[in-house]
């Protein structure tokens, strides 16, 4: 009977040893997964910080661009106002001595020549049967300009 008990006791201890070794292997596998997860979390944390820094830089650049656009818009309005003042009608007095007559004279002709640039001369192209798409594009351009 003692043999039987010792035999069952040995079998039980082997089972416990196998279970312990299985648990040890499982523990090592879990530990390696935890380590790799920690490394992954560190990498992701670093990437998140880089993205946050990048976004902060982009926000600063955006704010600078908005300020520049507002400044350009203000300068453009001021430039338009100055141009409008320079092209405003001016009264010119014609005459000599006491015979001065006030004739409002505008510099409209000068304004027209400054505001328009000379367009390049484009001849109407005749269709010779080759390249219909190109011919249609040239014809459209001709009619847009003339």
mmCIF file of N, CA and C in Angstrom:
data_model
loop_
_atom_site.group_PDB
_atom_site.id
_atom_site.type_symbol
_atom_site.label_atom_id
_atom_site.label_comp_id
_atom_site.label_asym_id
_atom_site.label_seq_id
_atom_site.Cartn_x
_atom_site.Cartn_y
_atom_site.Cartn_z
ATOM 1 N N UNK A 1 0.777 -1.159 0.000
ATOM 2 C CA UNK A 1 0.000 0.000 0.000
ATOM 3 C C UNK A 1 0.850 1.267 0.000
ATOM 4 N N UNK A 2 1.896 1.183 0.747
ATOM 5 C CA UNK A 2 2.803 2.315 0.725
ATOM 6 C C UNK A 2 3.434 2.480 -0.642
ATOM 7 N N UNK A 3 3.618 1.341 -1.301
ATOM 8 C CA UNK A 3 4.151 1.451 -2.661
ATOM 9 C C UNK A 3 3.158 2.160 -3.557
ATOM 10 N N UNK A 4 1.937 1.835 -3.376
ATOM 11 C CA UNK A 4 0.897 2.442 -4.206
ATOM 12 C C UNK A 4 0.810 3.936 -3.933
ATOM 13 N N UNK A 5 0.914 4.255 -2.660
ATOM 14 C CA UNK A 5 0.867 5.670 -2.311
ATOM 15 C C UNK A 5 2.080 6.403 -2.871
ATOM 16 N N UNK A 6 3.220 5.784 -2.746
ATOM 17 C CA UNK A 6 4.420 6.438 -3.262
ATOM 18 C C UNK A 6 4.358 6.552 -4.777
ATOM 19 N N UNK A 7 3.805 5.519 -5.423
ATOM 20 C CA UNK A 7 3.673 5.566 -6.876
ATOM 21 C C UNK A 7 2.708 6.678 -7.279
ATOM 22 N N UNK A 8 1.573 6.778 -6.650
ATOM 23 C CA UNK A 8 0.626 7.844 -6.966
ATOM 24 C C UNK A 8 1.204 9.198 -6.606
ATOM 25 N N UNK A 9 1.973 9.198 -5.526
ATOM 26 C CA UNK A 9 2.611 10.453 -5.137
ATOM 27 C C UNK A 9 3.632 10.880 -6.197
ATOM 28 N N UNK A 10 4.405 9.946 -6.729
ATOM 29 C CA UNK A 10 5.373 10.243 -7.785
ATOM 30 C C UNK A 10 4.658 10.715 -9.051
ATOM 31 N N UNK A 11 3.591 10.024 -9.419
ATOM 32 C CA UNK A 11 2.834 10.432 -10.611
ATOM 33 C C UNK A 11 2.283 11.841 -10.432
ATOM 34 N N UNK A 12 1.790 12.067 -9.272
ATOM 35 C CA UNK A 12 1.245 13.393 -8.989
ATOM 36 C C UNK A 12 2.345 14.460 -9.041
ATOM 37 N N UNK A 13 3.523 14.150 -8.515
ATOM 38 C CA UNK A 13 4.623 15.113 -8.548
ATOM 39 C C UNK A 13 5.088 15.341 -9.992
ATOM 40 N N UNK A 14 5.084 14.308 -10.849
ATOM 41 C CA UNK A 14 5.446 14.485 -12.265
ATOM 42 C C UNK A 14 4.435 15.387 -12.967
ATOM 43 N N UNK A 15 3.162 15.139 -12.653
ATOM 44 C CA UNK A 15 2.126 15.996 -13.250
ATOM 45 C C UNK A 15 2.323 17.452 -12.830
ATOM 46 N N UNK A 16 2.610 17.624 -11.565
ATOM 47 C CA UNK A 16 2.824 18.978 -11.057
ATOM 48 C C UNK A 16 4.061 19.584 -11.712
ATOM 49 N N UNK A 17 5.119 18.781 -11.869
ATOM 50 C CA UNK A 17 6.336 19.273 -12.529
ATOM 51 C C UNK A 17 6.042 19.662 -13.983
ATOM 52 N N UNK A 18 5.285 18.833 -14.705
ATOM 53 C CA UNK A 18 4.924 19.150 -16.095
ATOM 54 C C UNK A 18 4.084 20.419 -16.168
ATOM 55 N N UNK A 19 3.141 20.513 -15.253
ATOM 56 C CA UNK A 19 2.311 21.719 -15.236
ATOM 57 C C UNK A 19 3.152 22.951 -14.925
ATOM 58 N N UNK A 20 4.102 22.795 -14.017
ATOM 59 C CA UNK A 20 4.992 23.906 -13.673
ATOM 60 C C UNK A 20 5.853 24.295 -14.871
ATOM 61 N N UNK A 21 6.361 23.297 -15.581
ATOM 62 C CA UNK A 21 7.190 23.614 -16.752
ATOM 63 C C UNK A 21 6.324 24.257 -17.840
ATOM 64 N N UNK A 22 5.088 23.759 -18.016
ATOM 65 C CA UNK A 22 4.176 24.379 -18.991
ATOM 66 C C UNK A 22 3.863 25.816 -18.597
ATOM 67 N N UNK A 23 3.624 26.028 -17.309
ATOM 68 C CA UNK A 23 3.352 27.382 -16.829
ATOM 69 C C UNK A 23 4.579 28.276 -16.998
ATOM 70 N N UNK A 24 5.748 27.706 -16.796
ATOM 71 C CA UNK A 24 6.981 28.474 -16.968
ATOM 72 C C UNK A 24 7.140 28.907 -18.426
ATOM 73 N N UNK A 25 6.859 28.003 -19.355
ATOM 74 C CA UNK A 25 6.937 28.336 -20.785
ATOM 75 C C UNK A 25 5.902 29.401 -21.130
ATOM 76 N N UNK A 26 4.702 29.245 -20.612
ATOM 77 C CA UNK A 26 3.644 30.226 -20.882
ATOM 78 C C UNK A 26 4.015 31.582 -20.290
ATOM 79 N N UNK A 27 4.606 31.563 -19.082
ATOM 80 C CA UNK A 27 5.024 32.814 -18.448
ATOM 81 C C UNK A 27 6.090 33.513 -19.290
ATOM 82 N N UNK A 28 7.064 32.757 -19.804
ATOM 83 C CA UNK A 28 8.105 33.350 -20.650
ATOM 84 C C UNK A 28 7.506 33.941 -21.925
ATOM 85 N N UNK A 29 6.558 33.225 -22.517
ATOM 86 C CA UNK A 29 5.917 33.731 -23.735
ATOM 87 C C UNK A 29 5.164 35.027 -23.447
ATOM 88 N N UNK A 30 4.451 35.051 -22.351
ATOM 89 C CA UNK A 30 3.709 36.260 -21.981
ATOM 90 C C UNK A 30 4.674 37.396 -21.665
ATOM 91 N N UNK A 31 5.771 37.083 -20.977
ATOM 92 C CA UNK A 31 6.753 38.114 -20.636
ATOM 93 C C UNK A 31 7.372 38.712 -21.901
ATOM 94 N N UNK A 32 7.681 37.867 -22.886
ATOM 95 C CA UNK A 32 8.255 38.400 -24.132
ATOM 96 C C UNK A 32 7.228 39.249 -24.879
ATOM 97 N N UNK A 33 5.962 38.836 -24.849
ATOM 98 C CA UNK A 33 4.920 39.643 -25.499
ATOM 99 C C UNK A 33 4.749 40.980 -24.786
ATOM 100 N N UNK A 34 4.834 40.978 -23.463
ATOM 101 C CA UNK A 34 4.725 42.219 -22.698
ATOM 102 C C UNK A 34 5.890 43.143 -23.033
ATOM 103 N N UNK A 35 7.106 42.578 -23.142
ATOM 104 C CA UNK A 35 8.268 43.392 -23.497
ATOM 105 C C UNK A 35 8.107 44.006 -24.885
ATOM 106 N N UNK A 36 7.659 43.188 -25.836
ATOM 107 C CA UNK A 36 7.470 43.730 -27.193
ATOM 108 C C UNK A 36 6.347 44.768 -27.201
ATOM 109 N N UNK A 37 5.328 44.561 -26.385
ATOM 110 C CA UNK A 37 4.252 45.555 -26.288
ATOM 111 C C UNK A 37 4.767 46.850 -25.683
ATOM 112 N N UNK A 38 5.636 46.740 -24.678
ATOM 113 C CA UNK A 38 6.227 47.939 -24.076
ATOM 114 C C UNK A 38 7.050 48.709 -25.098
ATOM 115 N N UNK A 39 7.848 47.994 -25.881
ATOM 116 C CA UNK A 39 8.643 48.655 -26.918
ATOM 117 C C UNK A 39 7.739 49.329 -27.949
ATOM 118 N N UNK A 40 6.687 48.631 -28.323
ATOM 119 C CA UNK A 40 5.748 49.204 -29.292
ATOM 120 C C UNK A 40 5.097 50.456 -28.729
ATOM 121 N N UNK A 41 4.713 50.414 -27.454
ATOM 122 C CA UNK A 41 4.110 51.586 -26.821
ATOM 123 C C UNK A 41 5.085 52.757 -26.768
ATOM 124 N N UNK A 42 6.359 52.485 -26.489
ATOM 125 C CA UNK A 42 7.355 53.555 -26.470
ATOM 126 C C UNK A 42 7.508 54.176 -27.852
ATOM 127 N N UNK A 43 7.567 53.322 -28.875
ATOM 128 C CA UNK A 43 7.694 53.826 -30.248
ATOM 129 C C UNK A 43 6.474 54.659 -30.618
ATOM 130 N N UNK A 44 5.294 54.164 -30.274
ATOM 131 C CA UNK A 44 4.070 54.907 -30.581
ATOM 132 C C UNK A 44 4.013 56.223 -29.813
ATOM 133 N N UNK A 45 4.490 56.211 -28.572
ATOM 134 C CA UNK A 45 4.532 57.450 -27.793
ATOM 135 C C UNK A 45 5.456 58.473 -28.432
ATOM 136 N N UNK A 46 6.622 58.015 -28.895
ATOM 137 C CA UNK A 46 7.548 58.927 -29.575
ATOM 138 C C UNK A 46 6.938 59.475 -30.858
ATOM 139 N N UNK A 47 6.274 58.616 -31.611
ATOM 140 C CA UNK A 47 5.627 59.071 -32.850
ATOM 141 C C UNK A 47 4.528 60.083 -32.550
ATOM 142 N N UNK A 48 3.761 59.829 -31.487
ATOM 143 C CA UNK A 48 2.705 60.762 -31.107
ATOM 144 C C UNK A 48 3.286 62.125 -30.752
ATOM 145 N N UNK A 49 4.401 62.130 -30.022
ATOM 146 C CA UNK A 49 5.048 63.394 -29.674
ATOM 147 C C UNK A 49 5.528 64.117 -30.925
ATOM 148 N N UNK A 50 6.105 63.371 -31.857
ATOM 149 C CA UNK A 50 6.568 63.983 -33.106
ATOM 150 C C UNK A 50 5.396 64.574 -33.883
ATOM 151 N N UNK A 51 4.285 63.843 -33.929
ATOM 152 C CA UNK A 51 3.101 64.336 -34.646
ATOM 153 C C UNK A 51 2.547 65.577 -33.957
ATOM 154 N N UNK A 52 2.521 65.577 -32.627
ATOM 155 C CA UNK A 52 2.041 66.760 -31.905
ATOM 156 C C UNK A 52 2.930 67.966 -32.185
ATOM 157 N N UNK A 53 4.251 67.760 -32.176
ATOM 158 C CA UNK A 53 5.169 68.857 -32.493
ATOM 159 C C UNK A 53 4.952 69.348 -33.919
ATOM 160 N N UNK A 54 4.782 68.406 -34.833
ATOM 161 C CA UNK A 54 4.537 68.770 -36.232
ATOM 162 C C UNK A 54 3.245 69.569 -36.366
ATOM 163 N N UNK A 55 2.200 69.131 -35.681
ATOM 164 C CA UNK A 55 0.919 69.841 -35.751
ATOM 165 C C UNK A 55 1.038 71.237 -35.136
ATOM 166 N N UNK A 56 1.777 71.371 -34.049
ATOM 167 C CA UNK A 56 1.991 72.696 -33.459
ATOM 168 C C UNK A 56 2.728 73.604 -34.431
ATOM 169 N N UNK A 57 3.754 73.060 -35.087
ATOM 170 C CA UNK A 57 4.476 73.850 -36.088
ATOM 171 C C UNK A 57 3.554 74.256 -37.231
ATOM 172 N N UNK A 58 2.721 73.317 -37.668
ATOM 173 C CA UNK A 58 1.796 73.619 -38.766
ATOM 174 C C UNK A 58 0.780 74.683 -38.344
ATOM 175 N N UNK A 59 0.301 74.620 -37.115
ATOM 176 C CA UNK A 59 -0.630 75.640 -36.627
ATOM 177 C C UNK A 59 0.029 77.009 -36.582
ATOM 178 N N UNK A 60 1.285 77.051 -36.135
ATOM 179 C CA UNK A 60 2.002 78.326 -36.107
ATOM 180 C C UNK A 60 2.188 78.874 -37.518
ATOM 181 N N UNK A 61 2.554 78.001 -38.449
ATOM 182 C CA UNK A 61 2.741 78.441 -39.835
ATOM 183 C C UNK A 61 1.415 78.909 -40.430
ATOM 184 N N UNK A 62 0.333 78.209 -40.098
ATOM 185 C CA UNK A 62 -0.978 78.610 -40.597
ATOM 186 C C UNK A 62 -1.348 79.999 -40.075
ATOM 187 N N UNK A 63 -1.109 80.220 -38.782
ATOM 188 C CA UNK A 63 -1.407 81.537 -38.207
ATOM 189 C C UNK A 63 -0.554 82.621 -38.852
ATOM 190 N N UNK A 64 0.714 82.303 -39.142
ATOM 191 C CA UNK A 64 1.573 83.272 -39.823
ATOM 192 C C UNK A 64 1.052 83.561 -41.229
ATOM 193 N N UNK A 65 0.602 82.510 -41.930
ATOM 194 C CA UNK A 65 0.055 82.707 -43.276
ATOM 195 C C UNK A 65 -1.208 83.555 -43.242
ATOM 196 N N UNK A 66 -2.060 83.314 -42.261
ATOM 197 C CA UNK A 66 -3.282 84.114 -42.143
ATOM 198 C C UNK A 66 -2.926 85.574 -41.895
ATOM 199 N N UNK A 67 -1.944 85.804 -41.026
ATOM 200 C CA UNK A 67 -1.520 87.183 -40.751
ATOM 201 C C UNK A 67 -0.924 87.823 -42.002
ATOM 202 N N UNK A 68 -0.123 87.062 -42.737
ATOM 203 C CA UNK A 68 0.462 87.596 -43.975
ATOM 204 C C UNK A 68 -0.617 87.915 -45.001
ATOM 205 N N UNK A 69 -1.603 87.020 -45.124
ATOM 206 C CA UNK A 69 -2.688 87.253 -46.081
ATOM 207 C C UNK A 69 -3.480 88.493 -45.691
ATOM 208 N N UNK A 70 -3.713 88.682 -44.400
ATOM 209 C CA UNK A 70 -4.425 89.881 -43.953
ATOM 210 C C UNK A 70 -3.602 91.124 -44.266
ATOM 211 N N UNK A 71 -2.297 91.036 -44.057
ATOM 212 C CA UNK A 71 -1.428 92.174 -44.359
ATOM 213 C C UNK A 71 -1.415 92.451 -45.859
ATOM 214 N N UNK A 72 -1.332 91.399 -46.662
ATOM 215 C CA UNK A 72 -1.348 91.578 -48.120
ATOM 216 C C UNK A 72 -2.674 92.155 -48.560
ATOM 217 N N UNK A 73 -3.768 91.649 -47.982
ATOM 218 C CA UNK A 73 -5.090 92.158 -48.338
ATOM 219 C C UNK A 73 -5.201 93.634 -47.979
ATOM 220 N N UNK A 74 -4.689 94.015 -46.817
ATOM 221 C CA UNK A 74 -4.697 95.426 -46.421
ATOM 222 C C UNK A 74 -3.845 96.262 -47.352
ATOM 223 N N UNK A 75 -2.669 95.747 -47.722
ATOM 224 C CA UNK A 75 -1.803 96.471 -48.655
ATOM 225 C C UNK A 75 -2.469 96.600 -50.019
ATOM 226 N N UNK A 76 -3.179 95.549 -50.439
ATOM 227 C CA UNK A 76 -3.842 95.590 -51.741
ATOM 228 C C UNK A 76 -4.965 96.628 -51.732
ATOM 229 N N UNK A 77 -5.729 96.686 -50.640
ATOM 230 C CA UNK A 77 -6.791 97.692 -50.549
ATOM 231 C C UNK A 77 -6.196 99.092 -50.576
ATOM 232 N N UNK A 78 -5.091 99.262 -49.852
ATOM 233 C CA UNK A 78 -4.429 100.565 -49.842
ATOM 234 C C UNK A 78 -3.904 100.907 -51.234
ATOM 235 N N UNK A 79 -3.351 99.925 -51.930
ATOM 236 C CA UNK A 79 -2.841 100.145 -53.280
ATOM 237 C C UNK A 79 -3.977 100.501 -54.229
ATOM 238 N N UNK A 80 -5.108 99.795 -54.123
ATOM 239 C CA UNK A 80 -6.261 100.121 -54.973
ATOM 240 C C UNK A 80 -6.754 101.533 -54.687
ATOM 241 N N UNK A 81 -6.779 101.910 -53.414
ATOM 242 C CA UNK A 81 -7.219 103.257 -53.061
ATOM 243 C C UNK A 81 -6.272 104.289 -53.662
ATOM 244 N N UNK A 82 -4.973 104.037 -53.545
ATOM 245 C CA UNK A 82 -3.993 104.970 -54.112
ATOM 246 C C UNK A 82 -4.111 105.044 -55.628
ATOM 247 N N UNK A 83 -4.346 103.903 -56.279
ATOM 248 C CA UNK A 83 -4.512 103.910 -57.730
ATOM 249 C C UNK A 83 -5.779 104.662 -58.113
ATOM 250 N N UNK A 84 -6.843 104.455 -57.354
ATOM 251 C CA UNK A 84 -8.093 105.156 -57.655
ATOM 252 C C UNK A 84 -7.898 106.660 -57.496
ATOM 253 N N UNK A 85 -7.133 107.058 -56.494
ATOM 254 C CA UNK A 85 -6.882 108.486 -56.299
ATOM 255 C C UNK A 85 -6.040 109.055 -57.432
ATOM 256 N N UNK A 86 -5.106 108.276 -57.946
ATOM 257 C CA UNK A 86 -4.250 108.799 -59.017
ATOM 258 C C UNK A 86 -5.005 108.893 -60.334
ATOM 259 N N UNK A 87 -6.054 108.062 -60.517
ATOM 260 C CA UNK A 87 -6.839 108.116 -61.744
ATOM 261 C C UNK A 87 -8.120 108.927 -61.590
ATOM 262 N N UNK A 88 -8.303 109.602 -60.485
ATOM 263 C CA UNK A 88 -9.520 110.386 -60.254
ATOM 264 C C UNK A 88 -9.558 111.570 -61.220
ATOM 265 N N UNK A 89 -10.773 111.973 -61.637
ATOM 266 C CA UNK A 89 -10.884 113.127 -62.540
ATOM 267 C C UNK A 89 -10.339 114.380 -61.862
ATOM 268 N N UNK A 90 -9.628 115.158 -62.635
ATOM 269 C CA UNK A 90 -9.042 116.383 -62.113
ATOM 270 C C UNK A 90 -9.526 117.548 -62.966
ATOM 271 N N UNK A 91 -9.819 118.652 -62.314
ATOM 272 C CA UNK A 91 -10.270 119.843 -63.045
ATOM 273 C C UNK A 91 -9.056 120.578 -63.599
ATOM 274 N N UNK A 92 -9.154 120.937 -64.867
ATOM 275 C CA UNK A 92 -8.077 121.676 -65.516
ATOM 276 C C UNK A 92 -8.652 123.011 -65.951
ATOM 277 N N UNK A 93 -7.963 124.068 -65.604
ATOM 278 C CA UNK A 93 -8.432 125.398 -65.975
ATOM 279 C C UNK A 93 -7.710 125.836 -67.234
ATOM 280 N N UNK A 94 -8.517 126.199 -68.225
ATOM 281 C CA UNK A 94 -7.961 126.627 -69.505
ATOM 282 C C UNK A 94 -8.201 128.116 -69.651
ATOM 283 N N UNK A 95 -7.214 128.837 -70.072
ATOM 284 C CA UNK A 95 -7.388 130.268 -70.305
ATOM 285 C C UNK A 95 -6.210 131.049 -69.775
ATOM 286 N N UNK A 96 -6.227 132.324 -70.040
ATOM 287 C CA UNK A 96 -5.124 133.184 -69.621
ATOM 288 C C UNK A 96 -5.672 134.312 -68.769
ATOM 289 N N UNK A 97 -4.930 134.659 -67.772
ATOM 290 C CA UNK A 97 -5.263 135.830 -66.966
ATOM 291 C C UNK A 97 -6.632 135.736 -66.342
ATOM 292 N N UNK A 98 -7.463 136.770 -66.604
ATOM 293 C CA UNK A 98 -8.790 136.820 -66.002
ATOM 294 C C UNK A 98 -9.809 136.030 -66.805
ATOM 295 N N UNK A 99 -9.428 135.507 -67.964
ATOM 296 C CA UNK A 99 -10.354 134.738 -68.805
ATOM 297 C C UNK A 99 -10.290 133.238 -68.497
ATOM 298 N N UNK A 100 -9.876 132.868 -67.337
ATOM 299 C CA UNK A 100 -9.777 131.443 -66.994
ATOM 300 C C UNK A 100 -11.164 130.826 -66.919
ATOM 301 N N UNK A 101 -11.319 129.754 -67.576
ATOM 302 C CA UNK A 101 -12.582 129.022 -67.560
ATOM 303 C C UNK A 101 -12.288 127.640 -66.993
ATOM 304 N N UNK A 102 -13.054 127.251 -66.012
ATOM 305 C CA UNK A 102 -12.832 125.940 -65.403
ATOM 306 C C UNK A 102 -13.511 124.847 -66.212
ATOM 307 N N UNK A 103 -12.738 124.021 -66.873
ATOM 308 C CA UNK A 103 -13.282 122.897 -67.631
ATOM 309 C C UNK A 103 -12.831 121.599 -66.954
ATOM 310 N N UNK A 104 -13.781 120.849 -66.518
ATOM 311 C CA UNK A 104 -13.357 119.574 -65.939
ATOM 312 C C UNK A 104 -12.795 118.689 -67.042
ATOM 313 N N UNK A 105 -11.592 118.272 -66.876
ATOM 314 C CA UNK A 105 -10.931 117.447 -67.879
ATOM 315 C C UNK A 105 -10.421 116.187 -67.178
ATOM 316 N N UNK A 106 -10.837 115.060 -67.650
ATOM 317 C CA UNK A 106 -10.386 113.814 -67.023
ATOM 318 C C UNK A 106 -9.253 113.224 -67.833
ATOM 319 N N UNK A 107 -8.467 112.470 -67.166
ATOM 320 C CA UNK A 107 -7.385 111.792 -67.855
ATOM 321 C C UNK A 107 -7.804 110.353 -68.169
ATOM 322 N N UNK A 108 -9.017 110.201 -68.716
ATOM 323 C CA UNK A 108 -9.576 108.889 -69.033
ATOM 324 C C UNK A 108 -8.749 108.176 -70.096
ATOM 325 N N UNK A 109 -8.282 108.900 -71.095
ATOM 326 C CA UNK A 109 -7.499 108.266 -72.153
ATOM 327 C C UNK A 109 -6.214 107.678 -71.583
ATOM 328 N N UNK A 110 -5.570 108.420 -70.704
ATOM 329 C CA UNK A 110 -4.347 107.919 -70.087
ATOM 330 C C UNK A 110 -4.645 106.684 -69.221
ATOM 331 N N UNK A 111 -5.786 106.712 -68.533
ATOM 332 C CA UNK A 111 -6.176 105.588 -67.693
ATOM 333 C C UNK A 111 -6.414 104.347 -68.545
ATOM 334 N N UNK A 112 -7.093 104.510 -69.676
ATOM 335 C CA UNK A 112 -7.372 103.366 -70.534
ATOM 336 C C UNK A 112 -6.094 102.742 -71.065
ATOM 337 N N UNK A 113 -5.132 103.552 -71.420
ATOM 338 C CA UNK A 113 -3.902 102.987 -71.964
ATOM 339 C C UNK A 113 -3.092 102.276 -70.893
ATOM 340 N N UNK A 114 -3.171 102.730 -69.665
ATOM 341 C CA UNK A 114 -2.414 102.068 -68.607
ATOM 342 C C UNK A 114 -3.068 100.765 -68.156
ATOM 343 N N UNK A 115 -4.373 100.719 -68.150
ATOM 344 C CA UNK A 115 -5.075 99.567 -67.608
ATOM 345 C C UNK A 115 -5.096 98.381 -68.567
ATOM 346 N N UNK A 116 -4.961 98.617 -69.860
ATOM 347 C CA UNK A 116 -5.034 97.526 -70.827
ATOM 348 C C UNK A 116 -3.655 97.266 -71.402
ATOM 349 N N UNK A 117 -3.343 96.004 -71.513
ATOM 350 C CA UNK A 117 -2.085 95.643 -72.151
ATOM 351 C C UNK A 117 -2.382 95.208 -73.569
ATOM 352 N N UNK A 118 -1.404 95.285 -74.394
ATOM 353 C CA UNK A 118 -1.577 94.925 -75.790
ATOM 354 C C UNK A 118 -1.642 93.405 -75.903
ATOM 355 N N UNK A 119 -2.703 92.897 -76.523
ATOM 356 C CA UNK A 119 -2.872 91.466 -76.692
ATOM 357 C C UNK A 119 -2.051 90.987 -77.877
ATOM 358 N N UNK A 120 -1.542 89.781 -77.808
ATOM 359 C CA UNK A 120 -0.782 89.267 -78.947
ATOM 360 C C UNK A 120 -1.720 89.007 -80.124
ATOM 361 N N UNK A 121 -1.183 89.170 -81.318
ATOM 362 C CA UNK A 121 -1.983 88.957 -82.519
ATOM 363 C C UNK A 121 -2.090 87.460 -82.767
ATOM 364 N N UNK A 122 -3.318 86.997 -82.907
ATOM 365 C CA UNK A 122 -3.563 85.587 -83.185
ATOM 366 C C UNK A 122 -4.372 85.508 -84.471
ATOM 367 N N UNK A 123 -3.852 84.780 -85.446
ATOM 368 C CA UNK A 123 -4.563 84.586 -86.706
ATOM 369 C C UNK A 123 -5.504 83.405 -86.560
ATOM 370 N N UNK A 124 -6.646 83.516 -87.238
ATOM 371 C CA UNK A 124 -7.616 82.433 -87.213
ATOM 372 C C UNK A 124 -7.059 81.280 -88.030
ATOM 373 N N UNK A 125 -6.976 80.108 -87.422
ATOM 374 C CA UNK A 125 -6.404 78.964 -88.136
ATOM 375 C C UNK A 125 -7.508 78.253 -88.909
ATOM 376 N N UNK A 126 -7.186 77.890 -90.112
ATOM 377 C CA UNK A 126 -8.128 77.176 -90.970
ATOM 378 C C UNK A 126 -7.962 75.680 -90.769
ATOM 379 N N UNK A 127 -9.089 74.985 -90.816
ATOM 380 C CA UNK A 127 -9.077 73.540 -90.590
ATOM 381 C C UNK A 127 -8.649 72.839 -91.865
ATOM 382 N N UNK A 128 -7.568 72.039 -91.765
ATOM 383 C CA UNK A 128 -7.078 71.324 -92.936
ATOM 384 C C UNK A 128 -7.345 69.827 -92.842
ATOM 385 N N UNK A 129 -8.081 69.387 -91.845
ATOM 386 C CA UNK A 129 -8.439 67.982 -91.729
ATOM 387 C C UNK A 129 -7.598 67.229 -90.710
ATOM 388 N N UNK A 130 -6.504 67.789 -90.266
ATOM 389 C CA UNK A 130 -5.631 67.135 -89.286
ATOM 390 C C UNK A 130 -5.817 67.780 -87.913
ATOM 391 N N UNK A 131 -5.827 66.982 -86.886
ATOM 392 C CA UNK A 131 -5.882 67.481 -85.506
ATOM 393 C C UNK A 131 -7.105 68.315 -85.198
ATOM 394 N N UNK A 132 -8.300 67.745 -85.184
ATOM 395 C CA UNK A 132 -9.501 68.547 -84.928
ATOM 396 C C UNK A 132 -9.541 69.129 -83.507
ATOM 397 N N UNK A 133 -9.011 68.403 -82.529
ATOM 398 C CA UNK A 133 -9.034 68.921 -81.156
ATOM 399 C C UNK A 133 -8.177 70.171 -81.031
ATOM 400 N N UNK A 134 -6.983 70.128 -81.603
ATOM 401 C CA UNK A 134 -6.097 71.288 -81.547
ATOM 402 C C UNK A 134 -6.725 72.474 -82.271
ATOM 403 N N UNK A 135 -7.369 72.203 -83.431
ATOM 404 C CA UNK A 135 -7.982 73.284 -84.201
ATOM 405 C C UNK A 135 -9.120 73.929 -83.400
ATOM 406 N N UNK A 136 -9.931 73.095 -82.716
ATOM 407 C CA UNK A 136 -11.035 73.628 -81.913
ATOM 408 C C UNK A 136 -10.481 74.476 -80.770
ATOM 409 N N UNK A 137 -9.395 74.030 -80.137
ATOM 410 C CA UNK A 137 -8.799 74.811 -79.051
ATOM 411 C C UNK A 137 -8.287 76.152 -79.565
ATOM 412 N N UNK A 138 -7.637 76.153 -80.732
ATOM 413 C CA UNK A 138 -7.137 77.403 -81.303
ATOM 414 C C UNK A 138 -8.291 78.320 -81.671
ATOM 415 N N UNK A 139 -9.365 77.749 -82.218
ATOM 416 C CA UNK A 139 -10.520 78.564 -82.600
ATOM 417 C C UNK A 139 -11.173 79.181 -81.360
ATOM 418 N N UNK A 140 -11.305 78.412 -80.297
ATOM 419 C CA UNK A 140 -11.887 78.946 -79.062
ATOM 420 C C UNK A 140 -11.036 80.085 -78.511
ATOM 421 N N UNK A 141 -9.727 79.899 -78.527
ATOM 422 C CA UNK A 141 -8.835 80.945 -78.043
ATOM 423 C C UNK A 141 -8.973 82.197 -78.898
ATOM 424 N N UNK A 142 -9.082 82.012 -80.215
ATOM 425 C CA UNK A 142 -9.228 83.147 -81.122
ATOM 426 C C UNK A 142 -10.505 83.923 -80.794
ATOM 427 N N UNK A 143 -11.612 83.198 -80.602
ATOM 428 C CA UNK A 143 -12.887 83.872 -80.349
ATOM 429 C C UNK A 143 -12.952 84.459 -78.933
ATOM 430 N N UNK A 144 -12.212 83.903 -77.998
ATOM 431 C CA UNK A 144 -12.164 84.504 -76.666
ATOM 432 C C UNK A 144 -11.437 85.838 -76.701
ATOM 433 N N UNK A 145 -10.401 85.926 -77.515
ATOM 434 C CA UNK A 145 -9.613 87.149 -77.572
ATOM 435 C C UNK A 145 -10.210 88.187 -78.511
ATOM 436 N N UNK A 146 -10.975 87.764 -79.513
ATOM 437 C CA UNK A 146 -11.503 88.721 -80.497
ATOM 438 C C UNK A 146 -12.979 88.871 -80.378
#
